[in-house]
Amino acid sequence: MTDHKHLKRRVRERMARTGESYTTALRHVAGRARRHHHESALLRDVLGGGLSEAMLLGLGGGIGFMYFVFEYAGHPPMLTIVAQAHPEPMIPLALARAGVPHEIRRTGSPGVAERNLRAALDAGRTPICRVGRHLLPWRETLPFPDPVDVAVTGLSGDTVRVRDDGPGELPLAGFMAAWSAIPKAKHLLIEVTGPAGGEPDVRGAIKDTAAKLTGPVLGNNFDVNFGLSGMRKLAAQLADTTGKQGWTRRFADLGPALDRLAECLEVDYTAPGATRPLYADFLAEAGHAEAAALYRECGRQWSRVAAAASAREPLAEVAGLAGEAVRLEERAAGALAGID
């Protein structure tokens, strides 16, 4: 977590120098000034254009909402909000719904994995690999392993060139360690093998997104943390000043928690505005202007929540803004569910 503290210090220093908001300064300090969505932008680069970033986002599941506060020994409670579709990986789903031929390989053998990687590169392709983001030298340290998809653009000697949010490179041994770090996705490689064929399954994608916003996602007790239920839980805990789960009592120092709230709504596991503006672009491209307008307003409201959090406004104000975001989301989800 030391790196995370250093990141926050650099963000605060930039804010003092430029007058930027926390989230704008964060995007610059973290090298993420480009306002994009990680998975769909990465996939569009791999495909070489064609389908828009917004269309790939929507086909990959679009928006969602997961709210958890994780407890790790020796660390303060850590807030995580995932505002994009979750937990099903987005890139394979987007490829399948777009009708793009592809192969997915997994192996427990590092030697076989390296051969698969080299074969894909030798065939002139750009494989996508799921790696531990905490082992990428340009990413901040986390107290737990967390996956991120990167595209491998080249392998020269023992140096691997990748595209994450931007270009980077690392020793082959370091890449293999990161590629081995996520047990459920060990050495997972996605290789696009041909061009898209047929019409994308936009209708199926919209129906699936609507269902996961309003109903079960995992099918177990954790579903209370997902979709509209997760949003309501966040708003309620922000407003709770007496209960053990309320932010007033749960976080000994509210400042870092509010910074993290802003990060999760604007930068981490999302595109700005909790991914809603980009999803609105998808809906508009698909011909659903009314639902698109509602999700644009949802995005504006989540950005208001993030701005209030990064400005360290009183918790009651942040809670009120989050409550309004939930009300807007309920309207938008109803419109989404009504699309045929």
mmCIF file of C-alpha atoms in Angstrom:
data_model
loop_
_atom_site.group_PDB
_atom_site.id
_atom_site.type_symbol
_atom_site.label_atom_id
_atom_site.label_comp_id
_atom_site.label_asym_id
_atom_site.label_seq_id
_atom_site.Cartn_x
_atom_site.Cartn_y
_atom_site.Cartn_z
ATOM 1 C CA MET A 1 0.000 0.000 0.000
ATOM 2 C CA THR A 2 3.051 2.284 0.234
ATOM 3 C CA ASP A 3 2.962 2.923 -3.516
ATOM 4 C CA HIS A 4 -0.726 3.833 -3.224
ATOM 5 C CA LYS A 5 0.106 6.462 -0.569
ATOM 6 C CA HIS A 6 2.854 7.883 -2.798
ATOM 7 C CA LEU A 7 0.396 8.055 -5.694
ATOM 8 C CA LYS A 8 -2.072 10.019 -3.595
ATOM 9 C CA ARG A 9 0.669 12.442 -2.519
ATOM 10 C CA ARG A 10 1.654 13.079 -6.141
ATOM 11 C CA VAL A 11 -2.019 13.611 -7.039
ATOM 12 C CA ARG A 12 -2.424 16.166 -4.229
ATOM 13 C CA GLU A 13 0.760 17.958 -5.312
ATOM 14 C CA ARG A 14 -0.545 18.225 -8.888
ATOM 15 C CA MET A 15 -3.924 19.484 -7.653
ATOM 16 C CA ALA A 16 -2.169 22.250 -5.688
ATOM 17 C CA ARG A 17 -0.100 23.192 -8.733
ATOM 18 C CA THR A 18 -2.810 23.063 -11.437
ATOM 19 C CA GLY A 19 -6.096 23.521 -9.606
ATOM 20 C CA GLU A 20 -7.433 20.306 -11.165
ATOM 21 C CA SER A 21 -9.948 18.053 -9.446
ATOM 22 C CA TYR A 22 -8.666 14.917 -7.727
ATOM 23 C CA THR A 23 -9.893 12.623 -10.492
ATOM 24 C CA THR A 24 -8.424 14.753 -13.312
ATOM 25 C CA ALA A 25 -5.068 14.985 -11.534
ATOM 26 C CA LEU A 26 -5.165 11.243 -10.863
ATOM 27 C CA ARG A 27 -5.606 10.422 -14.557
ATOM 28 C CA HIS A 28 -2.539 12.515 -15.416
ATOM 29 C CA VAL A 29 -0.325 11.259 -12.576
ATOM 30 C CA ALA A 30 -1.242 7.641 -13.258
ATOM 31 C CA GLY A 31 -0.625 8.092 -16.982
ATOM 32 C CA ARG A 32 -4.288 7.763 -17.838
ATOM 33 C CA ALA A 33 -5.192 11.175 -19.218
ATOM 34 C CA ARG A 34 -6.845 9.460 -22.184
ATOM 35 C CA ARG A 35 -10.521 9.117 -21.291
ATOM 36 C CA HIS A 36 -11.259 5.573 -22.333
ATOM 37 C CA HIS A 37 -12.520 2.260 -21.058
ATOM 38 C CA HIS A 38 -9.665 -0.192 -20.620
ATOM 39 C CA GLU A 39 -11.038 -3.445 -22.059
ATOM 40 C CA SER A 40 -13.008 -2.025 -24.976
ATOM 41 C CA ALA A 41 -10.224 0.385 -25.976
ATOM 42 C CA LEU A 42 -7.678 -2.432 -25.792
ATOM 43 C CA LEU A 43 -9.878 -4.719 -27.883
ATOM 44 C CA ARG A 44 -10.522 -2.021 -30.487
ATOM 45 C CA ASP A 45 -6.774 -1.569 -30.853
ATOM 46 C CA VAL A 46 -6.298 -5.329 -31.303
ATOM 47 C CA LEU A 47 -9.087 -5.508 -33.894
ATOM 48 C CA GLY A 48 -7.652 -2.546 -35.774
ATOM 49 C CA GLY A 49 -10.829 -0.489 -35.743
ATOM 50 C CA GLY A 50 -14.175 -1.435 -37.232
ATOM 51 C CA LEU A 51 -16.479 -1.667 -34.233
ATOM 52 C CA SER A 52 -16.425 1.412 -32.011
ATOM 53 C CA GLU A 53 -15.137 1.390 -28.454
ATOM 54 C CA ALA A 54 -18.688 2.080 -27.260
ATOM 55 C CA MET A 55 -20.103 -0.857 -29.250
ATOM 56 C CA LEU A 56 -17.447 -3.213 -27.874
ATOM 57 C CA LEU A 57 -18.193 -1.998 -24.357
ATOM 58 C CA GLY A 58 -21.902 -2.702 -24.757
ATOM 59 C CA LEU A 59 -21.348 -6.119 -26.338
ATOM 60 C CA GLY A 60 -18.968 -7.012 -23.509
ATOM 61 C CA GLY A 61 -21.640 -6.464 -20.864
ATOM 62 C CA GLY A 62 -21.616 -2.689 -20.627
ATOM 63 C CA ILE A 63 -22.284 -1.246 -17.214
ATOM 64 C CA GLY A 64 -22.789 -2.776 -13.812
ATOM 65 C CA PHE A 65 -22.184 -1.936 -10.176
ATOM 66 C CA MET A 66 -20.364 -3.912 -7.515
ATOM 67 C CA TYR A 67 -19.788 -2.376 -4.073
ATOM 68 C CA PHE A 68 -17.586 -4.035 -1.463
ATOM 69 C CA VAL A 69 -15.458 -2.890 1.436
ATOM 70 C CA PHE A 70 -12.676 -5.439 1.869
ATOM 71 C CA GLU A 71 -10.861 -6.051 5.158
ATOM 72 C CA TYR A 72 -7.220 -7.207 5.069
ATOM 73 C CA ALA A 73 -5.045 -7.773 8.123
ATOM 74 C CA GLY A 74 -2.699 -4.874 8.662
ATOM 75 C CA HIS A 75 -4.549 -2.568 6.259
ATOM 76 C CA PRO A 76 -7.415 -0.123 6.676
ATOM 77 C CA PRO A 77 -10.723 -1.128 5.067
ATOM 78 C CA MET A 78 -10.430 -0.928 1.282
ATOM 79 C CA LEU A 79 -13.353 0.231 -0.808
ATOM 80 C CA THR A 80 -13.868 -1.255 -4.259
ATOM 81 C CA ILE A 81 -16.586 -0.239 -6.696
ATOM 82 C CA VAL A 82 -16.684 -1.806 -10.148
ATOM 83 C CA ALA A 83 -18.968 0.303 -12.330
ATOM 84 C CA GLN A 84 -18.598 -1.825 -15.461
ATOM 85 C CA ALA A 85 -20.102 -5.265 -16.080
ATOM 86 C CA HIS A 86 -18.654 -7.724 -13.589
ATOM 87 C CA PRO A 87 -17.486 -10.431 -12.849
ATOM 88 C CA GLU A 88 -17.711 -12.104 -16.288
ATOM 89 C CA PRO A 89 -14.635 -11.061 -18.317
ATOM 90 C CA MET A 90 -15.638 -8.515 -20.932
ATOM 91 C CA ILE A 91 -13.297 -9.215 -23.846
ATOM 92 C CA PRO A 92 -14.327 -12.843 -24.598
ATOM 93 C CA LEU A 93 -17.985 -11.851 -24.291
ATOM 94 C CA ALA A 94 -17.559 -8.887 -26.649
ATOM 95 C CA LEU A 95 -15.774 -11.058 -29.208
ATOM 96 C CA ALA A 96 -18.479 -13.725 -29.065
ATOM 97 C CA ARG A 97 -21.341 -11.227 -29.432
ATOM 98 C CA ALA A 98 -19.517 -9.397 -32.211
ATOM 99 C CA GLY A 99 -19.094 -12.645 -34.148
ATOM 100 C CA VAL A 100 -15.298 -12.333 -34.166
ATOM 101 C CA PRO A 101 -13.545 -15.718 -34.525
ATOM 102 C CA HIS A 102 -11.118 -16.268 -31.679
ATOM 103 C CA GLU A 103 -9.446 -18.928 -29.598
ATOM 104 C CA ILE A 104 -8.996 -18.983 -25.825
ATOM 105 C CA ARG A 105 -6.137 -21.026 -24.406
ATOM 106 C CA ARG A 106 -5.211 -21.867 -20.831
ATOM 107 C CA THR A 107 -2.474 -24.080 -19.509
ATOM 108 C CA GLY A 108 -0.796 -24.837 -16.225
ATOM 109 C CA SER A 109 2.582 -25.160 -17.928
ATOM 110 C CA PRO A 110 4.717 -22.012 -18.255
ATOM 111 C CA GLY A 111 6.627 -23.636 -21.119
ATOM 112 C CA VAL A 112 3.472 -24.394 -23.092
ATOM 113 C CA ALA A 113 2.150 -20.905 -22.342
ATOM 114 C CA GLU A 114 5.303 -19.276 -23.695
ATOM 115 C CA ARG A 115 5.132 -21.414 -26.850
ATOM 116 C CA ASN A 116 1.479 -20.390 -27.348
ATOM 117 C CA LEU A 117 2.456 -16.740 -26.959
ATOM 118 C CA ARG A 118 5.337 -16.978 -29.427
ATOM 119 C CA ALA A 119 3.207 -18.874 -31.956
ATOM 120 C CA ALA A 120 0.510 -16.183 -31.872
ATOM 121 C CA LEU A 121 3.091 -13.437 -32.359
ATOM 122 C CA ASP A 122 4.832 -15.366 -35.151
ATOM 123 C CA ALA A 123 1.440 -15.614 -36.916
ATOM 124 C CA GLY A 124 1.273 -11.807 -36.943
ATOM 125 C CA ARG A 125 -1.422 -11.618 -34.266
ATOM 126 C CA THR A 126 -1.698 -9.574 -31.083
ATOM 127 C CA PRO A 127 -2.685 -11.939 -28.274
ATOM 128 C CA ILE A 128 -4.481 -10.673 -25.194
ATOM 129 C CA CYS A 129 -3.259 -12.099 -21.889
ATOM 130 C CA ARG A 130 -4.798 -11.827 -18.425
ATOM 131 C CA VAL A 131 -2.122 -10.940 -15.891
ATOM 132 C CA GLY A 132 -1.794 -9.834 -12.284
ATOM 133 C CA ARG A 133 -1.962 -6.061 -12.416
ATOM 134 C CA HIS A 134 -0.065 -5.825 -9.107
ATOM 135 C CA LEU A 135 3.005 -7.327 -10.847
ATOM 136 C CA LEU A 136 3.133 -4.816 -13.696
ATOM 137 C CA PRO A 137 5.857 -2.307 -12.772
ATOM 138 C CA TRP A 138 3.846 0.719 -13.943
ATOM 139 C CA ARG A 139 0.766 -0.208 -11.909
ATOM 140 C CA GLU A 140 0.316 0.640 -8.241
ATOM 141 C CA THR A 141 0.771 -2.049 -5.594
ATOM 142 C CA LEU A 142 -2.377 -3.665 -4.197
ATOM 143 C CA PRO A 143 -2.682 -5.920 -1.118
ATOM 144 C CA PHE A 144 -4.274 -8.653 -3.261
ATOM 145 C CA PRO A 145 -3.838 -10.159 -6.758
ATOM 146 C CA ASP A 146 -6.175 -8.602 -9.285
ATOM 147 C CA PRO A 147 -6.449 -9.418 -13.011
ATOM 148 C CA VAL A 148 -6.072 -7.047 -15.923
ATOM 149 C CA ASP A 149 -6.041 -7.782 -19.660
ATOM 150 C CA VAL A 150 -3.046 -6.590 -21.681
ATOM 151 C CA ALA A 151 -2.202 -7.009 -25.355
ATOM 152 C CA VAL A 152 1.231 -8.431 -26.178
ATOM 153 C CA THR A 153 2.617 -6.490 -29.121
ATOM 154 C CA GLY A 154 6.065 -8.034 -29.388
ATOM 155 C CA LEU A 155 8.741 -10.268 -27.872
ATOM 156 C CA SER A 156 12.382 -9.502 -28.576
ATOM 157 C CA GLY A 157 14.995 -11.571 -26.769
ATOM 158 C CA ASP A 158 13.852 -11.558 -23.157
ATOM 159 C CA THR A 159 11.813 -8.325 -23.405
ATOM 160 C CA VAL A 160 8.031 -8.414 -23.756
ATOM 161 C CA ARG A 161 6.255 -5.380 -25.195
ATOM 162 C CA VAL A 162 2.676 -4.908 -24.088
ATOM 163 C CA ARG A 163 -0.176 -2.445 -24.370
ATOM 164 C CA ASP A 164 -1.978 -1.771 -21.108
ATOM 165 C CA ASP A 165 -3.499 1.717 -20.835
ATOM 166 C CA GLY A 166 -0.412 2.665 -22.822
ATOM 167 C CA PRO A 167 2.700 0.934 -24.136
ATOM 168 C CA GLY A 168 5.094 -0.743 -21.728
ATOM 169 C CA GLU A 169 7.714 -3.427 -21.592
ATOM 170 C CA LEU A 170 9.099 -5.811 -19.015
ATOM 171 C CA PRO A 171 11.481 -8.791 -18.862
ATOM 172 C CA LEU A 172 10.061 -12.102 -20.041
ATOM 173 C CA ALA A 173 10.515 -13.551 -16.545
ATOM 174 C CA GLY A 174 8.516 -10.685 -15.055
ATOM 175 C CA PHE A 175 5.778 -11.073 -17.648
ATOM 176 C CA MET A 176 5.564 -14.828 -17.016
ATOM 177 C CA ALA A 177 5.275 -14.179 -13.265
ATOM 178 C CA ALA A 178 2.412 -11.741 -13.851
ATOM 179 C CA TRP A 179 0.776 -14.145 -16.322
ATOM 180 C CA SER A 180 0.925 -16.927 -13.714
ATOM 181 C CA ALA A 181 -0.389 -14.846 -10.804
ATOM 182 C CA ILE A 182 -4.177 -15.266 -11.191
ATOM 183 C CA PRO A 183 -5.059 -18.920 -10.439
ATOM 184 C CA LYS A 184 -8.416 -18.890 -12.239
ATOM 185 C CA ALA A 185 -6.875 -17.304 -15.351
ATOM 186 C CA LYS A 186 -3.392 -18.782 -15.277
ATOM 187 C CA HIS A 187 -1.703 -18.292 -18.660
ATOM 188 C CA LEU A 188 -5.037 -17.326 -20.248
ATOM 189 C CA LEU A 189 -4.479 -16.174 -23.838
ATOM 190 C CA ILE A 190 -7.098 -14.823 -26.238
ATOM 191 C CA GLU A 191 -6.167 -14.869 -29.929
ATOM 192 C CA VAL A 192 -8.309 -13.254 -32.618
ATOM 193 C CA THR A 193 -8.186 -15.578 -35.626
ATOM 194 C CA GLY A 194 -10.342 -13.823 -38.213
ATOM 195 C CA PRO A 195 -12.578 -10.847 -39.037
ATOM 196 C CA ALA A 196 -16.060 -10.293 -37.647
ATOM 197 C CA GLY A 197 -18.934 -11.947 -39.456
ATOM 198 C CA GLY A 198 -22.643 -11.163 -39.269
ATOM 199 C CA GLU A 199 -24.483 -8.631 -37.142
ATOM 200 C CA PRO A 200 -23.447 -8.080 -33.505
ATOM 201 C CA ASP A 201 -25.886 -9.401 -30.895
ATOM 202 C CA VAL A 202 -26.866 -5.989 -29.543
ATOM 203 C CA ARG A 203 -30.293 -7.087 -28.296
ATOM 204 C CA GLY A 204 -28.878 -9.981 -26.280
ATOM 205 C CA ALA A 205 -26.234 -7.704 -24.781
ATOM 206 C CA ILE A 206 -28.800 -5.123 -23.646
ATOM 207 C CA LYS A 207 -31.092 -7.757 -22.135
ATOM 208 C CA ASP A 208 -28.198 -9.286 -20.208
ATOM 209 C CA THR A 209 -27.052 -5.921 -18.847
ATOM 210 C CA ALA A 210 -30.575 -5.013 -17.730
ATOM 211 C CA ALA A 211 -31.026 -8.372 -16.015
ATOM 212 C CA LYS A 212 -27.784 -8.034 -14.059
ATOM 213 C CA LEU A 213 -28.594 -4.499 -12.941
ATOM 214 C CA THR A 214 -31.977 -5.519 -11.562
ATOM 215 C CA GLY A 215 -31.530 -9.155 -10.557
ATOM 216 C CA PRO A 216 -29.021 -11.732 -9.362
ATOM 217 C CA VAL A 217 -25.502 -11.716 -10.758
ATOM 218 C CA LEU A 218 -23.786 -14.497 -8.818
ATOM 219 C CA GLY A 219 -26.776 -16.407 -7.486
ATOM 220 C CA ASN A 220 -25.613 -16.263 -3.869
ATOM 221 C CA ASN A 221 -25.701 -13.996 -0.805
ATOM 222 C CA PHE A 222 -23.176 -11.577 -2.309
ATOM 223 C CA ASP A 223 -25.765 -10.418 -4.858
ATOM 224 C CA VAL A 224 -26.854 -7.716 -2.404
ATOM 225 C CA ASN A 225 -23.631 -5.920 -3.391
ATOM 226 C CA PHE A 226 -24.388 -5.894 -7.126
ATOM 227 C CA GLY A 227 -26.503 -3.811 -9.475
ATOM 228 C CA LEU A 228 -29.166 -1.472 -8.124
ATOM 229 C CA SER A 229 -28.970 -3.296 -4.787
ATOM 230 C CA GLY A 230 -25.264 -2.455 -4.492
ATOM 231 C CA MET A 231 -25.933 1.200 -5.367
ATOM 232 C CA ARG A 232 -28.628 1.426 -2.687
ATOM 233 C CA LYS A 233 -26.258 -0.164 -0.182
ATOM 234 C CA LEU A 234 -23.541 2.386 -0.967
ATOM 235 C CA ALA A 235 -25.945 5.325 -0.601
ATOM 236 C CA ALA A 236 -27.339 3.937 2.660
ATOM 237 C CA GLN A 237 -23.915 3.355 4.197
ATOM 238 C CA LEU A 238 -22.718 6.819 3.182
ATOM 239 C CA ALA A 239 -25.749 8.296 4.970
ATOM 240 C CA ASP A 240 -25.514 6.023 8.058
ATOM 241 C CA THR A 241 -23.925 7.938 10.948
ATOM 242 C CA THR A 242 -24.484 5.391 13.740
ATOM 243 C CA GLY A 243 -24.290 1.804 12.403
ATOM 244 C CA LYS A 244 -21.100 -0.273 12.253
ATOM 245 C CA GLN A 245 -21.288 -0.459 8.451
ATOM 246 C CA GLY A 246 -21.843 3.268 8.033
ATOM 247 C CA TRP A 247 -18.885 5.192 6.689
ATOM 248 C CA THR A 248 -18.794 7.480 9.740
ATOM 249 C CA ARG A 249 -17.821 4.563 11.989
ATOM 250 C CA ARG A 250 -16.263 2.173 9.473
ATOM 251 C CA PHE A 251 -13.473 4.461 8.244
ATOM 252 C CA ALA A 252 -11.226 5.966 10.874
ATOM 253 C CA ASP A 253 -9.979 8.425 8.240
ATOM 254 C CA LEU A 254 -12.647 9.396 5.735
ATOM 255 C CA GLY A 255 -10.224 11.227 3.429
ATOM 256 C CA PRO A 256 -8.644 8.177 1.761
ATOM 257 C CA ALA A 257 -12.053 6.474 1.535
ATOM 258 C CA LEU A 258 -13.513 9.487 -0.279
ATOM 259 C CA ASP A 259 -10.499 9.611 -2.609
ATOM 260 C CA ARG A 260 -11.010 5.940 -3.360
ATOM 261 C CA LEU A 261 -14.706 6.525 -4.072
ATOM 262 C CA ALA A 262 -13.745 9.146 -6.653
ATOM 263 C CA GLU A 263 -11.145 6.821 -8.209
ATOM 264 C CA CYS A 264 -13.641 3.982 -8.535
ATOM 265 C CA LEU A 265 -16.274 6.157 -10.185
ATOM 266 C CA GLU A 266 -13.910 7.864 -12.646
ATOM 267 C CA VAL A 267 -10.755 5.783 -13.198
ATOM 268 C CA ASP A 268 -10.443 2.257 -11.750
ATOM 269 C CA TYR A 269 -12.509 -0.562 -13.282
ATOM 270 C CA THR A 270 -14.509 2.007 -15.215
ATOM 271 C CA ALA A 271 -14.538 4.838 -17.698
ATOM 272 C CA PRO A 272 -15.359 8.370 -16.421
ATOM 273 C CA GLY A 273 -18.863 8.879 -15.060
ATOM 274 C CA ALA A 274 -19.067 5.267 -13.823
ATOM 275 C CA THR A 275 -18.914 4.117 -17.481
ATOM 276 C CA ARG A 276 -22.420 5.487 -18.078
ATOM 277 C CA PRO A 277 -21.559 8.094 -20.769
ATOM 278 C CA LEU A 278 -19.725 5.534 -22.906
ATOM 279 C CA TYR A 279 -22.586 3.073 -22.453
ATOM 280 C CA ALA A 280 -24.958 5.844 -23.549
ATOM 281 C CA ASP A 281 -22.894 6.124 -26.744
ATOM 282 C CA PHE A 282 -23.475 2.399 -27.290
ATOM 283 C CA LEU A 283 -27.225 2.783 -26.792
ATOM 284 C CA ALA A 284 -27.346 5.762 -29.159
ATOM 285 C CA GLU A 285 -25.390 3.829 -31.779
ATOM 286 C CA ALA A 286 -27.906 0.989 -31.379
ATOM 287 C CA GLY A 287 -30.833 3.386 -31.927
ATOM 288 C CA HIS A 288 -32.101 3.728 -28.336
ATOM 289 C CA ALA A 289 -31.947 7.494 -27.813
ATOM 290 C CA GLU A 290 -34.264 7.674 -24.785
ATOM 291 C CA ALA A 291 -32.276 5.163 -22.726
ATOM 292 C CA ALA A 292 -29.046 6.812 -23.899
ATOM 293 C CA ALA A 293 -30.191 10.196 -22.552
ATOM 294 C CA LEU A 294 -31.043 8.660 -19.180
ATOM 295 C CA TYR A 295 -27.644 7.032 -18.865
ATOM 296 C CA ARG A 296 -25.888 10.265 -19.820
ATOM 297 C CA GLU A 297 -27.618 11.903 -16.866
ATOM 298 C CA CYS A 298 -26.625 8.982 -14.636
ATOM 299 C CA GLY A 299 -23.017 9.512 -15.701
ATOM 300 C CA ARG A 300 -23.185 13.222 -14.906
ATOM 301 C CA GLN A 301 -24.578 12.438 -11.466
ATOM 302 C CA TRP A 302 -21.911 9.860 -10.620
ATOM 303 C CA SER A 303 -19.299 12.419 -11.666
ATOM 304 C CA ARG A 304 -20.924 14.874 -9.247
ATOM 305 C CA VAL A 305 -20.551 12.244 -6.516
ATOM 306 C CA ALA A 306 -16.891 11.775 -7.451
ATOM 307 C CA ALA A 307 -16.237 15.521 -7.502
ATOM 308 C CA ALA A 308 -17.812 15.996 -4.072
ATOM 309 C CA ALA A 309 -15.824 13.068 -2.698
ATOM 310 C CA SER A 310 -12.511 14.313 -4.128
ATOM 311 C CA ALA A 311 -13.224 17.798 -2.721
ATOM 312 C CA ARG A 312 -13.808 16.187 0.704
ATOM 313 C CA GLU A 313 -17.292 17.658 0.956
ATOM 314 C CA PRO A 314 -19.325 16.703 4.069
ATOM 315 C CA LEU A 315 -20.376 13.062 4.019
ATOM 316 C CA ALA A 316 -24.042 14.018 4.152
ATOM 317 C CA GLU A 317 -23.650 15.924 0.871
ATOM 318 C CA VAL A 318 -21.874 12.996 -0.805
ATOM 319 C CA ALA A 319 -24.617 10.669 0.467
ATOM 320 C CA GLY A 320 -27.332 12.926 -0.915
ATOM 321 C CA LEU A 321 -25.708 13.012 -4.339
ATOM 322 C CA ALA A 322 -25.334 9.219 -4.303
ATOM 323 C CA GLY A 323 -28.994 8.840 -3.362
ATOM 324 C CA GLU A 324 -29.996 10.944 -6.373
ATOM 325 C CA ALA A 325 -27.720 8.815 -8.570
ATOM 326 C CA VAL A 326 -29.588 5.716 -7.396
ATOM 327 C CA ARG A 327 -32.943 7.273 -8.271
ATOM 328 C CA LEU A 328 -31.702 8.125 -11.758
ATOM 329 C CA GLU A 329 -30.286 4.619 -12.172
ATOM 330 C CA GLU A 330 -33.643 3.068 -11.255
ATOM 331 C CA ARG A 331 -35.333 5.063 -14.037
ATOM 332 C CA ALA A 332 -32.637 4.205 -16.532
ATOM 333 C CA ALA A 333 -32.692 0.500 -15.685
ATOM 334 C CA GLY A 334 -36.456 0.478 -16.225
ATOM 335 C CA ALA A 335 -36.000 2.003 -19.665
ATOM 336 C CA LEU A 336 -33.248 -0.495 -20.476
ATOM 337 C CA ALA A 337 -35.392 -3.455 -19.419
ATOM 338 C CA GLY A 338 -38.181 -2.193 -21.725
ATOM 339 C CA ILE A 339 -36.061 -2.349 -24.874
ATOM 340 C CA ASP A 340 -37.066 -5.166 -27.249
#
